[in-house]
């Protein structure tokens, strides 16, 4: 009898205790929410790649693109601070730095003050970083991820900003802006080498022949000026993309941030040249295929594919067939329609829905866990 009473007392006590605890703590404080962070982020920007360009590229490619392998799709609003129709500088600054700014701004806000970008934050957190493009590497899109200049046309000043950066790899055109500088009067390539860069280029050796075994920092120039279109022989983007991902993954405990741009889809739009658009979308998609395969194997990499804006108001007109797309254009400049965002990997779910281009910056920080640390102040204006 006594034993039963004790057990009963214990049960009642336990129940009461549990109840009290639940009343005191109705929710779950101190229990960390389950967030799976990405170790690496690879951001791929198809310049001027709207839904029309993607669709046409897909039909022309036998009704298939690697883009179809992305489970999450969203839409972003591309408008600039001072203009509903953005240019590539303002939109790249929005994505890289998280601020709406004026057209032609490179990594600066509407008052021309420098704003820290995602690549600089990644460096501060110990990640390795890289940029790959099929334009010059000082062109607006890659420039916004490394430089802080009031005008996109300040190419040599943008090249100088590479010296101030902790970047580990860059591959693209525009060697002339580093080589003999009109503004500075001498080449800054020796200074890159002093910073530990192995500098090479198409004039010396093919990208696939470069031995990277003991290379710590790598710069490769694919052209002296702008690289040629893929239709006339440029084919380095898929190879450069996978070389960059493997290079940055090597020797890093913290992870890496890599931006890859298919730069010339935009140039096809400006030229109102359907064939130019199709071949550039397909080239960019081959790079996407390489990166998606890398991420599937790696399992710690978030891959985001988007555009900075649409170019040309490109449409697929009646009488088009898969093997002969009849493109039509409303403009030889950019348009204001939203552009898609595709995401794969840890943190991908953050990218569904409709949001501003500046939100991509916030979402990348969230995926990497940078929002758990405070963002540093604006870097000092020069
Ligand atoms: Mg661009
Ligand atoms: Zn453009």
XYZ file of C-alpha atoms and ligand atoms in Angstrom:
384
model
C 0.000 0.000 0.000
C 2.712 2.402 1.021
C 4.777 1.589 -2.051
C 1.826 2.264 -4.359
C 1.209 5.563 -2.644
C 4.812 6.605 -3.162
C 4.722 5.636 -6.847
C 1.408 7.450 -7.266
C 2.862 10.497 -5.513
C 5.874 10.380 -7.815
C 3.690 10.147 -10.916
C 1.512 13.054 -9.788
C 4.651 14.973 -8.860
C 6.232 14.301 -12.228
C 3.064 15.350 -14.032
C 2.781 18.525 -11.968
C 6.443 19.258 -12.509
C 6.159 18.810 -16.265
C 3.093 20.978 -16.304
C 4.839 23.713 -14.315
C 7.844 23.573 -16.606
C 5.612 23.831 -19.647
C 3.772 26.781 -18.154
C 6.989 28.553 -17.314
C 8.515 27.903 -20.693
C 5.665 27.850 -23.188
C 7.916 28.042 -26.250
C 11.349 26.691 -26.906
C 13.916 29.318 -25.966
C 17.613 28.507 -26.260
C 16.791 25.719 -28.664
C 18.649 26.611 -31.854
C 16.459 26.543 -34.932
C 17.708 24.005 -37.389
C 19.522 25.876 -40.107
C 21.608 24.041 -42.606
C 24.296 26.474 -43.700
C 26.102 26.407 -47.013
C 29.888 26.167 -46.829
C 30.346 27.472 -50.362
C 28.296 29.763 -52.588
C 28.620 29.808 -56.375
C 26.625 32.680 -57.866
C 26.142 32.481 -61.636
C 24.890 35.576 -63.472
C 23.692 35.413 -67.065
C 23.903 39.073 -68.085
C 20.656 40.038 -69.867
C 19.249 36.501 -69.469
C 15.484 36.887 -69.172
C 12.873 34.162 -69.426
C 12.661 34.624 -73.217
C 16.397 34.045 -73.608
C 16.281 30.963 -71.370
C 13.262 29.503 -73.183
C 14.736 30.083 -76.638
C 18.080 28.609 -75.547
C 16.254 25.582 -74.176
C 14.179 24.899 -77.315
C 17.207 25.422 -79.551
C 19.167 22.998 -77.377
C 16.832 20.038 -78.076
C 14.273 21.248 -75.496
C 16.665 20.826 -72.590
C 18.898 22.951 -70.353
C 20.843 22.022 -67.199
C 18.846 24.812 -65.541
C 15.935 22.366 -65.365
C 17.870 20.500 -62.646
C 17.310 23.300 -60.104
C 14.549 22.513 -57.577
C 13.889 26.102 -56.422
C 12.825 28.963 -58.701
C 12.077 32.587 -57.735
C 11.732 35.976 -59.398
C 13.636 39.185 -58.695
C 12.839 42.834 -59.388
C 15.752 44.494 -61.111
C 15.021 48.245 -60.960
C 17.787 50.658 -59.940
C 17.602 53.498 -57.379
C 17.247 56.227 -60.008
C 15.777 54.325 -62.931
C 13.140 51.625 -63.450
C 15.424 50.202 -66.127
C 18.690 49.152 -64.518
C 22.127 48.870 -66.055
C 24.525 46.037 -65.209
C 26.514 48.152 -62.733
C 23.558 49.092 -60.501
C 22.062 45.593 -60.620
C 25.388 43.871 -59.875
C 25.939 46.309 -56.981
C 22.452 45.434 -55.682
C 23.287 41.725 -55.719
C 26.872 42.109 -54.454
C 26.321 44.792 -51.794
C 22.581 44.762 -51.008
C 21.893 48.411 -51.899
C 19.859 50.043 -54.664
C 22.065 52.573 -56.412
C 22.283 54.681 -59.558
C 23.064 53.304 -63.012
C 26.858 53.087 -63.631
C 27.714 52.752 -59.906
C 30.294 50.091 -59.024
C 30.053 48.952 -55.390
C 28.981 52.376 -54.148
C 25.620 53.611 -52.876
C 23.414 56.401 -54.273
C 25.714 58.960 -52.598
C 28.847 57.334 -54.139
C 29.931 55.933 -50.751
C 31.608 52.495 -50.923
C 29.546 49.582 -49.573
C 31.119 46.325 -48.443
C 30.329 43.483 -50.865
C 29.646 39.778 -50.296
C 33.099 38.829 -51.607
C 34.801 41.118 -49.066
C 32.621 39.729 -46.275
C 33.508 36.207 -47.379
C 37.210 37.098 -47.199
C 36.735 38.477 -43.671
C 35.151 35.186 -42.660
C 38.129 33.254 -44.016
C 36.514 32.005 -47.226
C 38.446 31.835 -50.492
C 37.029 33.954 -53.311
C 36.987 34.120 -57.098
C 35.519 35.776 -60.189
C 35.090 34.331 -63.695
C 33.586 36.211 -66.678
C 33.323 36.131 -70.464
C 33.723 39.917 -70.640
C 36.740 41.834 -69.358
C 37.170 41.124 -65.653
C 36.830 44.888 -64.955
C 33.438 45.035 -66.741
C 30.427 46.163 -64.655
C 29.181 42.780 -63.405
C 32.415 41.311 -62.002
C 33.614 44.816 -61.017
C 30.733 45.294 -58.555
C 31.975 42.245 -56.614
C 35.465 43.630 -56.072
C 35.678 47.388 -56.752
C 34.259 50.641 -55.380
C 34.175 53.333 -58.062
C 31.599 55.996 -58.957
C 31.587 55.113 -62.676
C 31.755 51.765 -64.475
C 33.933 53.276 -67.203
C 36.854 53.748 -64.749
C 38.384 50.448 -65.852
C 41.945 51.098 -64.699
C 40.807 52.220 -61.259
C 38.708 49.053 -61.087
C 41.830 47.039 -62.011
C 43.695 48.801 -59.185
C 40.991 47.645 -56.772
C 42.029 44.037 -57.487
C 45.302 44.886 -55.695
C 43.379 46.036 -52.610
C 41.283 42.850 -52.551
C 42.072 39.494 -50.968
C 40.686 37.654 -54.009
C 42.299 34.263 -54.755
C 41.365 33.659 -58.397
C 40.105 35.574 -61.405
C 39.645 34.520 -65.027
C 38.438 36.868 -67.762
C 39.428 39.366 -70.428
C 40.831 42.883 -70.161
C 44.559 42.312 -69.644
C 45.219 45.735 -71.170
C 43.682 47.460 -68.160
C 46.242 45.767 -65.899
C 49.169 45.848 -68.296
C 50.141 49.275 -69.498
C 47.970 51.718 -67.705
C 47.181 55.077 -69.224
C 46.175 56.476 -65.850
C 48.950 54.994 -63.703
C 51.608 54.916 -66.414
C 52.868 51.411 -65.662
C 51.723 47.808 -65.452
C 50.228 46.535 -62.209
C 50.858 42.896 -63.120
C 54.195 42.865 -61.187
C 52.232 44.101 -58.164
C 49.769 41.227 -58.574
C 52.743 38.852 -58.636
C 54.145 40.486 -55.496
C 50.788 39.754 -53.878
C 51.361 36.063 -54.598
C 49.472 35.725 -57.880
C 50.543 33.351 -60.603
C 49.566 35.444 -63.628
C 49.038 33.785 -66.993
C 46.959 34.257 -70.100
C 45.893 33.085 -73.502
C 48.991 34.721 -75.026
C 51.258 32.339 -73.055
C 49.350 29.103 -72.590
C 45.907 27.520 -72.883
C 43.867 27.486 -69.686
C 43.653 23.686 -69.752
C 47.466 23.458 -69.807
C 48.069 25.598 -66.714
C 49.522 23.579 -63.835
C 47.856 24.761 -60.631
C 49.394 22.161 -58.291
C 51.346 24.575 -56.082
C 49.574 27.786 -57.073
C 47.967 29.734 -54.226
C 46.509 32.730 -56.101
C 45.702 32.588 -59.800
C 44.930 35.222 -62.440
C 44.326 34.210 -66.060
C 43.578 36.664 -68.872
C 41.442 35.191 -71.654
C 41.877 38.258 -73.882
C 43.703 41.564 -73.991
C 40.382 43.384 -74.466
C 36.880 41.796 -74.542
C 36.807 38.030 -75.218
C 35.241 36.978 -78.537
C 31.707 35.516 -78.766
C 31.347 31.772 -78.333
C 29.996 31.582 -81.919
C 33.412 32.639 -83.215
C 35.464 30.305 -81.051
C 35.391 31.283 -77.347
C 34.822 28.138 -75.290
C 36.591 28.613 -71.942
C 33.635 29.312 -69.614
C 32.659 25.720 -68.667
C 36.331 24.766 -68.114
C 37.168 27.989 -66.248
C 34.126 27.488 -64.016
C 35.089 24.004 -62.894
C 38.789 24.913 -62.556
C 37.766 27.828 -60.338
C 35.454 25.741 -58.130
C 38.067 23.000 -57.629
C 40.867 25.539 -57.074
C 38.910 27.426 -54.391
C 37.693 24.244 -52.682
C 41.283 23.078 -52.301
C 43.009 24.167 -49.076
C 39.964 25.740 -47.503
C 38.379 24.826 -44.207
C 36.000 27.804 -44.232
C 34.597 27.441 -47.750
C 34.537 29.755 -50.746
C 32.542 32.343 -52.683
C 32.689 32.306 -56.488
C 30.857 34.505 -58.999
C 30.678 33.273 -62.608
C 29.238 35.484 -65.335
C 27.943 34.556 -68.778
C 28.565 38.127 -69.923
C 27.640 38.129 -73.576
C 23.981 37.011 -73.542
C 23.435 40.746 -72.956
C 25.532 41.684 -75.967
C 23.362 39.476 -78.179
C 20.320 41.311 -76.809
C 21.824 44.742 -77.499
C 22.652 43.622 -81.032
C 19.097 42.199 -81.450
C 20.887 39.046 -82.650
C 18.910 35.868 -81.860
C 21.733 33.497 -82.840
C 24.151 35.391 -80.552
C 21.700 35.002 -77.639
C 21.105 31.283 -78.255
C 24.793 30.375 -78.480
C 25.680 32.403 -75.367
C 22.807 30.919 -73.324
C 23.909 27.428 -74.339
C 27.556 28.155 -73.452
C 26.472 29.524 -70.059
C 24.281 26.458 -69.522
C 27.248 24.155 -70.162
C 29.051 25.971 -67.339
C 25.906 25.566 -65.193
C 26.015 21.804 -65.892
C 29.635 21.578 -64.679
C 28.875 23.558 -61.518
C 25.698 21.612 -60.763
C 27.645 18.342 -61.021
C 30.301 19.814 -58.685
C 27.633 20.831 -56.143
C 25.860 17.449 -56.282
C 29.129 15.740 -55.405
C 30.250 18.359 -52.869
C 26.897 18.584 -50.995
C 27.986 21.759 -49.133
C 27.641 24.211 -52.023
C 24.714 26.524 -52.697
C 24.434 27.315 -56.426
C 22.380 30.325 -57.510
C 21.739 31.146 -61.166
C 20.121 34.437 -62.094
C 20.380 37.454 -64.398
C 21.073 41.099 -63.646
C 18.226 42.201 -65.972
C 16.587 41.300 -69.282
C 18.003 42.749 -72.508
C 16.142 43.487 -75.739
C 12.570 42.674 -74.700
C 13.259 39.388 -76.444
C 10.298 37.255 -77.541
C 9.855 33.989 -79.422
C 7.587 34.946 -82.301
C 5.033 32.840 -84.238
C 6.403 30.506 -86.928
C 9.362 29.700 -84.653
C 10.484 26.086 -84.495
C 12.899 24.510 -82.032
C 15.630 24.500 -84.658
C 14.772 27.937 -86.029
C 13.741 30.413 -83.355
C 12.303 33.620 -84.783
C 13.296 36.188 -82.186
C 11.694 39.609 -81.904
C 12.835 42.595 -79.876
C 11.191 45.645 -78.325
C 14.452 47.478 -77.573
C 18.203 47.485 -78.124
C 18.628 48.254 -74.401
C 17.611 46.529 -71.157
C 13.978 46.113 -70.119
C 12.268 46.204 -66.728
C 10.710 42.724 -66.487
C 11.520 40.532 -63.519
C 14.150 37.841 -64.085
C 14.209 34.292 -62.689
C 16.437 32.983 -59.891
C 17.324 29.273 -59.710
C 18.809 27.684 -56.579
C 20.265 24.296 -55.631
C 21.876 23.072 -52.414
C 21.870 24.097 -48.745
C 19.840 27.308 -48.307
C 18.218 27.006 -51.743
C 14.696 27.305 -50.280
C 15.477 30.943 -49.338
C 15.267 31.824 -53.025
C 11.632 30.928 -53.783
C 9.085 33.747 -54.131
C 9.270 37.295 -55.479
C 11.779 39.799 -54.057
C 14.104 42.702 -54.859
C 17.543 42.051 -56.374
C 19.050 43.405 -53.124
C 17.458 40.447 -51.277
C 19.797 38.078 -53.113
C 22.675 39.625 -51.149
C 20.776 39.104 -47.863
C 19.832 35.544 -48.784
C 23.443 34.645 -49.646
C 24.566 36.022 -46.256
C 21.839 33.986 -44.545
C 22.800 30.822 -46.399
C 26.431 31.303 -45.328
C 25.457 32.229 -41.757
C 26.999 35.717 -42.050
C 23.787 37.238 -40.653
C 24.660 35.554 -37.346
C 27.639 37.908 -37.213
C 27.176 41.626 -37.500
C 27.911 43.288 -40.813
C 30.912 45.577 -40.548
C 30.487 49.287 -41.138
C 30.778 50.822 -44.556
C 34.379 50.674 -45.612
C 36.214 53.966 -45.573
C 35.453 56.216 -48.525
C 38.572 56.797 -50.564
Mg 27.957 41.898 -67.361
Zn 23.607 45.481 -71.314
